[in-house]
PDB file of C-alpha atoms and ligand atoms in Angstrom:
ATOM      1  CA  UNK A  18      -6.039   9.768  14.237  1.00  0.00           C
ATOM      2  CA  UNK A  19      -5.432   6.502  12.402  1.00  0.00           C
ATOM      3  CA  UNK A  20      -7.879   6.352   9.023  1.00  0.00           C
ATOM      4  CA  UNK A  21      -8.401   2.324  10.382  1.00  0.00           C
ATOM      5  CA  UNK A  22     -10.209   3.476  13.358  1.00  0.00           C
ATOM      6  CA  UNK A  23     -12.225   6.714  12.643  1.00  0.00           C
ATOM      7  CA  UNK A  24     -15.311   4.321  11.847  1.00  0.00           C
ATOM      8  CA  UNK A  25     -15.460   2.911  14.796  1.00  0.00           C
ATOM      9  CA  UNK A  26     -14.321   6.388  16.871  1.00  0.00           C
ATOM     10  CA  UNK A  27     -17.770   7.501  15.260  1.00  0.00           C
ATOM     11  CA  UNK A  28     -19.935   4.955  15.926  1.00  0.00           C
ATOM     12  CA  UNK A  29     -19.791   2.777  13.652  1.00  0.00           C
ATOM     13  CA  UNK A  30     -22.112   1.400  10.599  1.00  0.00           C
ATOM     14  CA  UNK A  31     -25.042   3.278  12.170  1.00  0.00           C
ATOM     15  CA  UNK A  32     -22.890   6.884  11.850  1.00  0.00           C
ATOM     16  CA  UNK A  33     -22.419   6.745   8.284  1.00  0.00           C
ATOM     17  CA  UNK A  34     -25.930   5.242   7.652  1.00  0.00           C
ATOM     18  CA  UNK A  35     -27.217   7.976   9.013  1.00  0.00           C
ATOM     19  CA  UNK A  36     -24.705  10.501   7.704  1.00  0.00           C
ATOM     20  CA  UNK A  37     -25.693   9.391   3.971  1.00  0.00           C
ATOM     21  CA  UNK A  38     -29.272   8.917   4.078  1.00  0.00           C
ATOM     22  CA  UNK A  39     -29.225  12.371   5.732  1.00  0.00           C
ATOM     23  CA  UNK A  40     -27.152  13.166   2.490  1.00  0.00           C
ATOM     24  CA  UNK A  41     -29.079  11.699   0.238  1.00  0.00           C
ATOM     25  CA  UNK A  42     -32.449  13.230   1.853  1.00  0.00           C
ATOM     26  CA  UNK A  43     -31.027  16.777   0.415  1.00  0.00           C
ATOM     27  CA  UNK A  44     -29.778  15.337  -2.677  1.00  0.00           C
ATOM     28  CA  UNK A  45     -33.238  14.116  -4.134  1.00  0.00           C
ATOM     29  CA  UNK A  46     -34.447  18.021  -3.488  1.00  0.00           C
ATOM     30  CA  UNK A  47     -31.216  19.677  -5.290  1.00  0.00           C
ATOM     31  CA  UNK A  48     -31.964  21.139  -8.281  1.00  0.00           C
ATOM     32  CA  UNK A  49     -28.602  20.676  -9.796  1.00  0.00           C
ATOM     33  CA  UNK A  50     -27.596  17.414  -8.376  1.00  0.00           C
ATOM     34  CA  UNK A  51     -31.008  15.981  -7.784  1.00  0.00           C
ATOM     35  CA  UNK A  52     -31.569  15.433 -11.736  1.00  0.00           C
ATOM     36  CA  UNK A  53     -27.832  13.732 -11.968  1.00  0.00           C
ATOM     37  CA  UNK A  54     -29.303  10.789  -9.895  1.00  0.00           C
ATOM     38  CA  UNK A  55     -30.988   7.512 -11.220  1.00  0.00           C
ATOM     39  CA  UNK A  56     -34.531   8.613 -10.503  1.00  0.00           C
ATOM     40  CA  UNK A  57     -35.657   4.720 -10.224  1.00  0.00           C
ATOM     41  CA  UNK A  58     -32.256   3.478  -8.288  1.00  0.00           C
ATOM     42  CA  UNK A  59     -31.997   6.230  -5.184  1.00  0.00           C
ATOM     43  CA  UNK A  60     -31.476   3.415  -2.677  1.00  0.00           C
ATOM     44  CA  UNK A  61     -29.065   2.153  -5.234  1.00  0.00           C
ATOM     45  CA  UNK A  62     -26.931   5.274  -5.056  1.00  0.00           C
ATOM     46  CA  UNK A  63     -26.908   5.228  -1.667  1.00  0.00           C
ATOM     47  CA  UNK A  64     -25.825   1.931  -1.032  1.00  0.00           C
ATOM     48  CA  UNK A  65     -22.659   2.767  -3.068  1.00  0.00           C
ATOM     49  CA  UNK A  66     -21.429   5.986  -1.071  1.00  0.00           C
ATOM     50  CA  UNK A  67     -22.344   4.389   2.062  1.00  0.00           C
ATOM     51  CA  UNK A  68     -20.110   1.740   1.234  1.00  0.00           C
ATOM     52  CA  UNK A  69     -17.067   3.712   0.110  1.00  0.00           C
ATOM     53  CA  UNK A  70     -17.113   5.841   3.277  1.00  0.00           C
ATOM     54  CA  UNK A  71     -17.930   3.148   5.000  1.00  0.00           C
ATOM     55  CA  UNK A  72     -14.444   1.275   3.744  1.00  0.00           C
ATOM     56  CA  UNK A  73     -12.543   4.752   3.346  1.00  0.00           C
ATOM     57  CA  UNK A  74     -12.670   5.068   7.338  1.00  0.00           C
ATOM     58  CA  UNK A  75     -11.969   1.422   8.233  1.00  0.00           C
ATOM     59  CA  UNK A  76     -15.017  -0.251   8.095  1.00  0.00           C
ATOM     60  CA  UNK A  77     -16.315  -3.512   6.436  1.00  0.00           C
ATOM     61  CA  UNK A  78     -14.848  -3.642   2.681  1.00  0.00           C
ATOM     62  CA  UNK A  79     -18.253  -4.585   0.658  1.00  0.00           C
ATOM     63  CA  UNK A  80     -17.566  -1.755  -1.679  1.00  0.00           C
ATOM     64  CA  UNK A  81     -14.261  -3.615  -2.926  1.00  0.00           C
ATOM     65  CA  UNK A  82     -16.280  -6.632  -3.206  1.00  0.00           C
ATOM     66  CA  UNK A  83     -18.889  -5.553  -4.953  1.00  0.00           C
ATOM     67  CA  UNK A  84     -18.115  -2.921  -6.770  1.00  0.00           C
ATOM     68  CA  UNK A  85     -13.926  -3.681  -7.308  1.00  0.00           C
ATOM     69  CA  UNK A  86     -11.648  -0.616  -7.399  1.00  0.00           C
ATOM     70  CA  UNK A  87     -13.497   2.787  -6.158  1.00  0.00           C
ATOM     71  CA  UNK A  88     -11.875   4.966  -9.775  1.00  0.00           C
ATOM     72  CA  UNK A  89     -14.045   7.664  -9.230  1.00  0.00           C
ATOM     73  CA  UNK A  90     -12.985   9.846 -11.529  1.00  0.00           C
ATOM     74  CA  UNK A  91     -14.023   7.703 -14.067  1.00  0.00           C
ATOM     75  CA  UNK A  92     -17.147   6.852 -12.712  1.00  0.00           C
ATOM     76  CA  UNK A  93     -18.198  10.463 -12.851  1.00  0.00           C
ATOM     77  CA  UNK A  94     -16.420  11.608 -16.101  1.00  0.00           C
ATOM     78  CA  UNK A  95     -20.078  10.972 -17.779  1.00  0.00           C
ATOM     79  CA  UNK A  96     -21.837  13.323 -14.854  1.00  0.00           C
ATOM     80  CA  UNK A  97     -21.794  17.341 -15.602  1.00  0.00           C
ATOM     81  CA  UNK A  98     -19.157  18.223 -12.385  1.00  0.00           C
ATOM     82  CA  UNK A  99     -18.407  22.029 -12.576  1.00  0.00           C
ATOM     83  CA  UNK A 100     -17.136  24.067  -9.387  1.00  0.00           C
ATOM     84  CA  UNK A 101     -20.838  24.810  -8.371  1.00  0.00           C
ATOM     85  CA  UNK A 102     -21.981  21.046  -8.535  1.00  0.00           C
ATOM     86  CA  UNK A 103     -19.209  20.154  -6.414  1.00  0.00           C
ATOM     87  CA  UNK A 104     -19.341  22.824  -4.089  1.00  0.00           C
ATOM     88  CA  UNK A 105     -22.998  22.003  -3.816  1.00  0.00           C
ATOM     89  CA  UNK A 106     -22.510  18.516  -3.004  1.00  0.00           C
ATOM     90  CA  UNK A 107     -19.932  19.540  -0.460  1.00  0.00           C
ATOM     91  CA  UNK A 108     -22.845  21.822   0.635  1.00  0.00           C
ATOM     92  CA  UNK A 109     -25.291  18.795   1.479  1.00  0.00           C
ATOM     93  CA  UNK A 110     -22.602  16.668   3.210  1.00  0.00           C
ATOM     94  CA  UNK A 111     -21.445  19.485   5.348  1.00  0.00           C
ATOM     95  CA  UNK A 112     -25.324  19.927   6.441  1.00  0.00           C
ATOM     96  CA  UNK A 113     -25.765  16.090   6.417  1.00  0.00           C
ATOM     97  CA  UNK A 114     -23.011  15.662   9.115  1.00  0.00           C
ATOM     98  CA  UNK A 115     -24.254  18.631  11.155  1.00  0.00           C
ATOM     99  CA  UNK A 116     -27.499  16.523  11.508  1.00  0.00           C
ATOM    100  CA  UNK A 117     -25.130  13.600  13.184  1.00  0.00           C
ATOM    101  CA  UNK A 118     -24.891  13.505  16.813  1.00  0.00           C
ATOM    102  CA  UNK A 119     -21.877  15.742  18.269  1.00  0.00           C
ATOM    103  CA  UNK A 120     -21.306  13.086  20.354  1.00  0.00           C
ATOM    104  CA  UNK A 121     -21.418  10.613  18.195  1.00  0.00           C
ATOM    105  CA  UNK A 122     -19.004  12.545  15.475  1.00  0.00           C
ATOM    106  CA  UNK A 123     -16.924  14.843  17.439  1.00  0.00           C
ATOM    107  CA  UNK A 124     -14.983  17.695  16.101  1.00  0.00           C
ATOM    108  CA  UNK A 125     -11.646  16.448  15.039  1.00  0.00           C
ATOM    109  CA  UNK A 126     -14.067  13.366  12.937  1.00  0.00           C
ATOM    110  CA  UNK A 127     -15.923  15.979  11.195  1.00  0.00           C
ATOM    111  CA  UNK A 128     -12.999  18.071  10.315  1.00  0.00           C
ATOM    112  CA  UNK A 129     -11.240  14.463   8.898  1.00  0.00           C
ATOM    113  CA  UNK A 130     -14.225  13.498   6.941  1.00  0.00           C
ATOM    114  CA  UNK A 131     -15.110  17.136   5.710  1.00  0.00           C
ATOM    115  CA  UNK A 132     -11.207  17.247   4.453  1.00  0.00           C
ATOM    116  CA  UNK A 133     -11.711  13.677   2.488  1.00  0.00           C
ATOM    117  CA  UNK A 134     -14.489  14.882   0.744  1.00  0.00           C
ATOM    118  CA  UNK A 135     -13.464  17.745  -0.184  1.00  0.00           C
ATOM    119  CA  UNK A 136     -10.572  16.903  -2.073  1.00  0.00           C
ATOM    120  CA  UNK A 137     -12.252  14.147  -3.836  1.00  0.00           C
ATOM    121  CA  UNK A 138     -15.188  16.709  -4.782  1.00  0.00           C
ATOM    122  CA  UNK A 139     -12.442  18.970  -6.539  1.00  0.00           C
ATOM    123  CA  UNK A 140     -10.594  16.029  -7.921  1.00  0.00           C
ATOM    124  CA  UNK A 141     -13.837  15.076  -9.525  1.00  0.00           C
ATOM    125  CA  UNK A 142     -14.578  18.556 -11.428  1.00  0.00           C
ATOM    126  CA  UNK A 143     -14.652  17.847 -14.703  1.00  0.00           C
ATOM    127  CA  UNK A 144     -16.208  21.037 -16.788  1.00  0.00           C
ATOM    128  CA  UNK A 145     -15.739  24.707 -16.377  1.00  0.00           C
ATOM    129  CA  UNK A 146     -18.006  26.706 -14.722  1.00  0.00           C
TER     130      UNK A 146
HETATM  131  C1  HEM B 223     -18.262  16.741  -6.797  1.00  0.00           C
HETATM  132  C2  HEM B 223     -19.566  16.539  -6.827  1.00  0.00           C
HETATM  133  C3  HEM B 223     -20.162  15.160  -7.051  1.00  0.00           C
HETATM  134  C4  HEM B 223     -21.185  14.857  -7.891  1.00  0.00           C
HETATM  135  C5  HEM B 223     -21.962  15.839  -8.767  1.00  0.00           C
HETATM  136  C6  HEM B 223     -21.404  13.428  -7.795  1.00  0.00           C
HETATM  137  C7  HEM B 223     -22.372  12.739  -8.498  1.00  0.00           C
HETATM  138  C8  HEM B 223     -22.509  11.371  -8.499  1.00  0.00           C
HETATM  139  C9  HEM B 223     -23.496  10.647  -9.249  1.00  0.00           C
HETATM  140  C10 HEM B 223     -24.568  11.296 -10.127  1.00  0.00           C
HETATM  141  C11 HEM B 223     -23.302   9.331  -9.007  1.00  0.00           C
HETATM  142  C12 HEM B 223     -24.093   8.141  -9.576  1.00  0.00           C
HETATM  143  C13 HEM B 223     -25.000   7.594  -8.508  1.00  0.00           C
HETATM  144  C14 HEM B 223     -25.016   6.082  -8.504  1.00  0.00           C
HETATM  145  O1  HEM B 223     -25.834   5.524  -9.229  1.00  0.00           O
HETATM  146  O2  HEM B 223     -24.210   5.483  -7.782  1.00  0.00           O
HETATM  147  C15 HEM B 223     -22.179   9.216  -8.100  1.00  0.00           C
HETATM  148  C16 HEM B 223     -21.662   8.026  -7.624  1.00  0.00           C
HETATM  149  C17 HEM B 223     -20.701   7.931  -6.658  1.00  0.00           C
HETATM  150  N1  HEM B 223     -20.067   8.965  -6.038  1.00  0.00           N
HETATM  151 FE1  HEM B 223     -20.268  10.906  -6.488  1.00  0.00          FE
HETATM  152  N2  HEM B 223     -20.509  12.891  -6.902  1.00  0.00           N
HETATM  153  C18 HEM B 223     -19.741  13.914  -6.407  1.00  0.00           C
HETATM  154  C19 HEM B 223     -18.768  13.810  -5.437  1.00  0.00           C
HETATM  155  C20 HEM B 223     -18.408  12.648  -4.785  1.00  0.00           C
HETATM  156  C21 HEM B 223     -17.491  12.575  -3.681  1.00  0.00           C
HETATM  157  C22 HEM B 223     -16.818  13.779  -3.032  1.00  0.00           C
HETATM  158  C23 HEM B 223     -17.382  11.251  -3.345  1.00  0.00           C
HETATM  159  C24 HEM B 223     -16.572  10.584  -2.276  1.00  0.00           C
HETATM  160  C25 HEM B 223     -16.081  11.210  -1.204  1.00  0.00           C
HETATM  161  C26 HEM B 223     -18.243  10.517  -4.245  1.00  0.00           C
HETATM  162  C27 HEM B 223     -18.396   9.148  -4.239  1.00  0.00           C
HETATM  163  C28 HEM B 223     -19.212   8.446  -5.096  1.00  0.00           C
HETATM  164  C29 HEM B 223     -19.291   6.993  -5.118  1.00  0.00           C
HETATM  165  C30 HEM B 223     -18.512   6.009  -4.241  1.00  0.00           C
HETATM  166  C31 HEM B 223     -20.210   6.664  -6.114  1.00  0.00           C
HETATM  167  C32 HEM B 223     -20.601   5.252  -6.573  1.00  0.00           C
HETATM  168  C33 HEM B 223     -19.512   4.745  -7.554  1.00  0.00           C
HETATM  169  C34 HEM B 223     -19.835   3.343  -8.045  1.00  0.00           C
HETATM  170  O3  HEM B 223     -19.426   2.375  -7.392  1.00  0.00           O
HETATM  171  O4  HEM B 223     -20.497   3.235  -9.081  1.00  0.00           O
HETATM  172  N3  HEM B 223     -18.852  11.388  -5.108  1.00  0.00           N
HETATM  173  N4  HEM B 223     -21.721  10.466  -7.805  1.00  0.00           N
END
């Protein structure tokens, strides 16, 4: 499976909408990633990761435009990011994506998108613990 076409193999904007608000749903309720947020900017945040996914997989490239180059490590080297907090986030997605449609996100689209994240959640770790 070609990285260009896995957005539209899914379904499209409307897949990863849901997929992140779904995401982000769990997030505000976390008790150790919910306080990491901006408490006045939640539609903010997820504007950004909707966009990165959304360009990771092939889709429209508004998070280059607006945003420039994605370096996420350095955008979270000012968050807390120790094993749990990224194993929790992986936590959310994982139940965020089980929300989607099978039909919409079949198996071998999950397992592609579950793989992504999870080596950009350990790349991200940044404190022991
Ligand atoms: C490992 C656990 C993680 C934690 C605790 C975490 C936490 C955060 C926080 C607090 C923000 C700031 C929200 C905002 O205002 O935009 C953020 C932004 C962001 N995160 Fe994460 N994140 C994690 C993993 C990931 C992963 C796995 C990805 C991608 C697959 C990701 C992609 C992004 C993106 C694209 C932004 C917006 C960057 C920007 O343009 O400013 N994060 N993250």
């Amino acid at each position: 499976m070609s990285q260009a076409t896995l957005f539209d193999t899914v379904g499209g904007q409307a897949t990863f909408d849901e997929v992140v608000h779904r995401f982000y749903l769990r997030v505000r309720e976390d008790d150790i990633l919910g306080p990491m947020y901006p408490a006045d900017d939640w539609e903010g945040a997820e504007a950004r990761l909707r966009m990165f996914l959304t360009q990771y997989w092939g889709g429209p490239t508004d998070y280059s435009e607006q945003r420039g180059h994605p370096r996420l490590r350095m955008r979270h080297a000012h968050f807390h990011i120790d094993s749990k907090a990224a194993q929790r986030w992986l936590e959310l997605m994982d139940a965020a994506i089980d929300d989607v449609d099978v039909e919409k996100l079949g198996e071998a689209q999950r397992a592609a998108m579950r793989e992504h994240m999870q080596r950009v959640a350990y790349m991200l770790i940044n404190a022991a613990g």
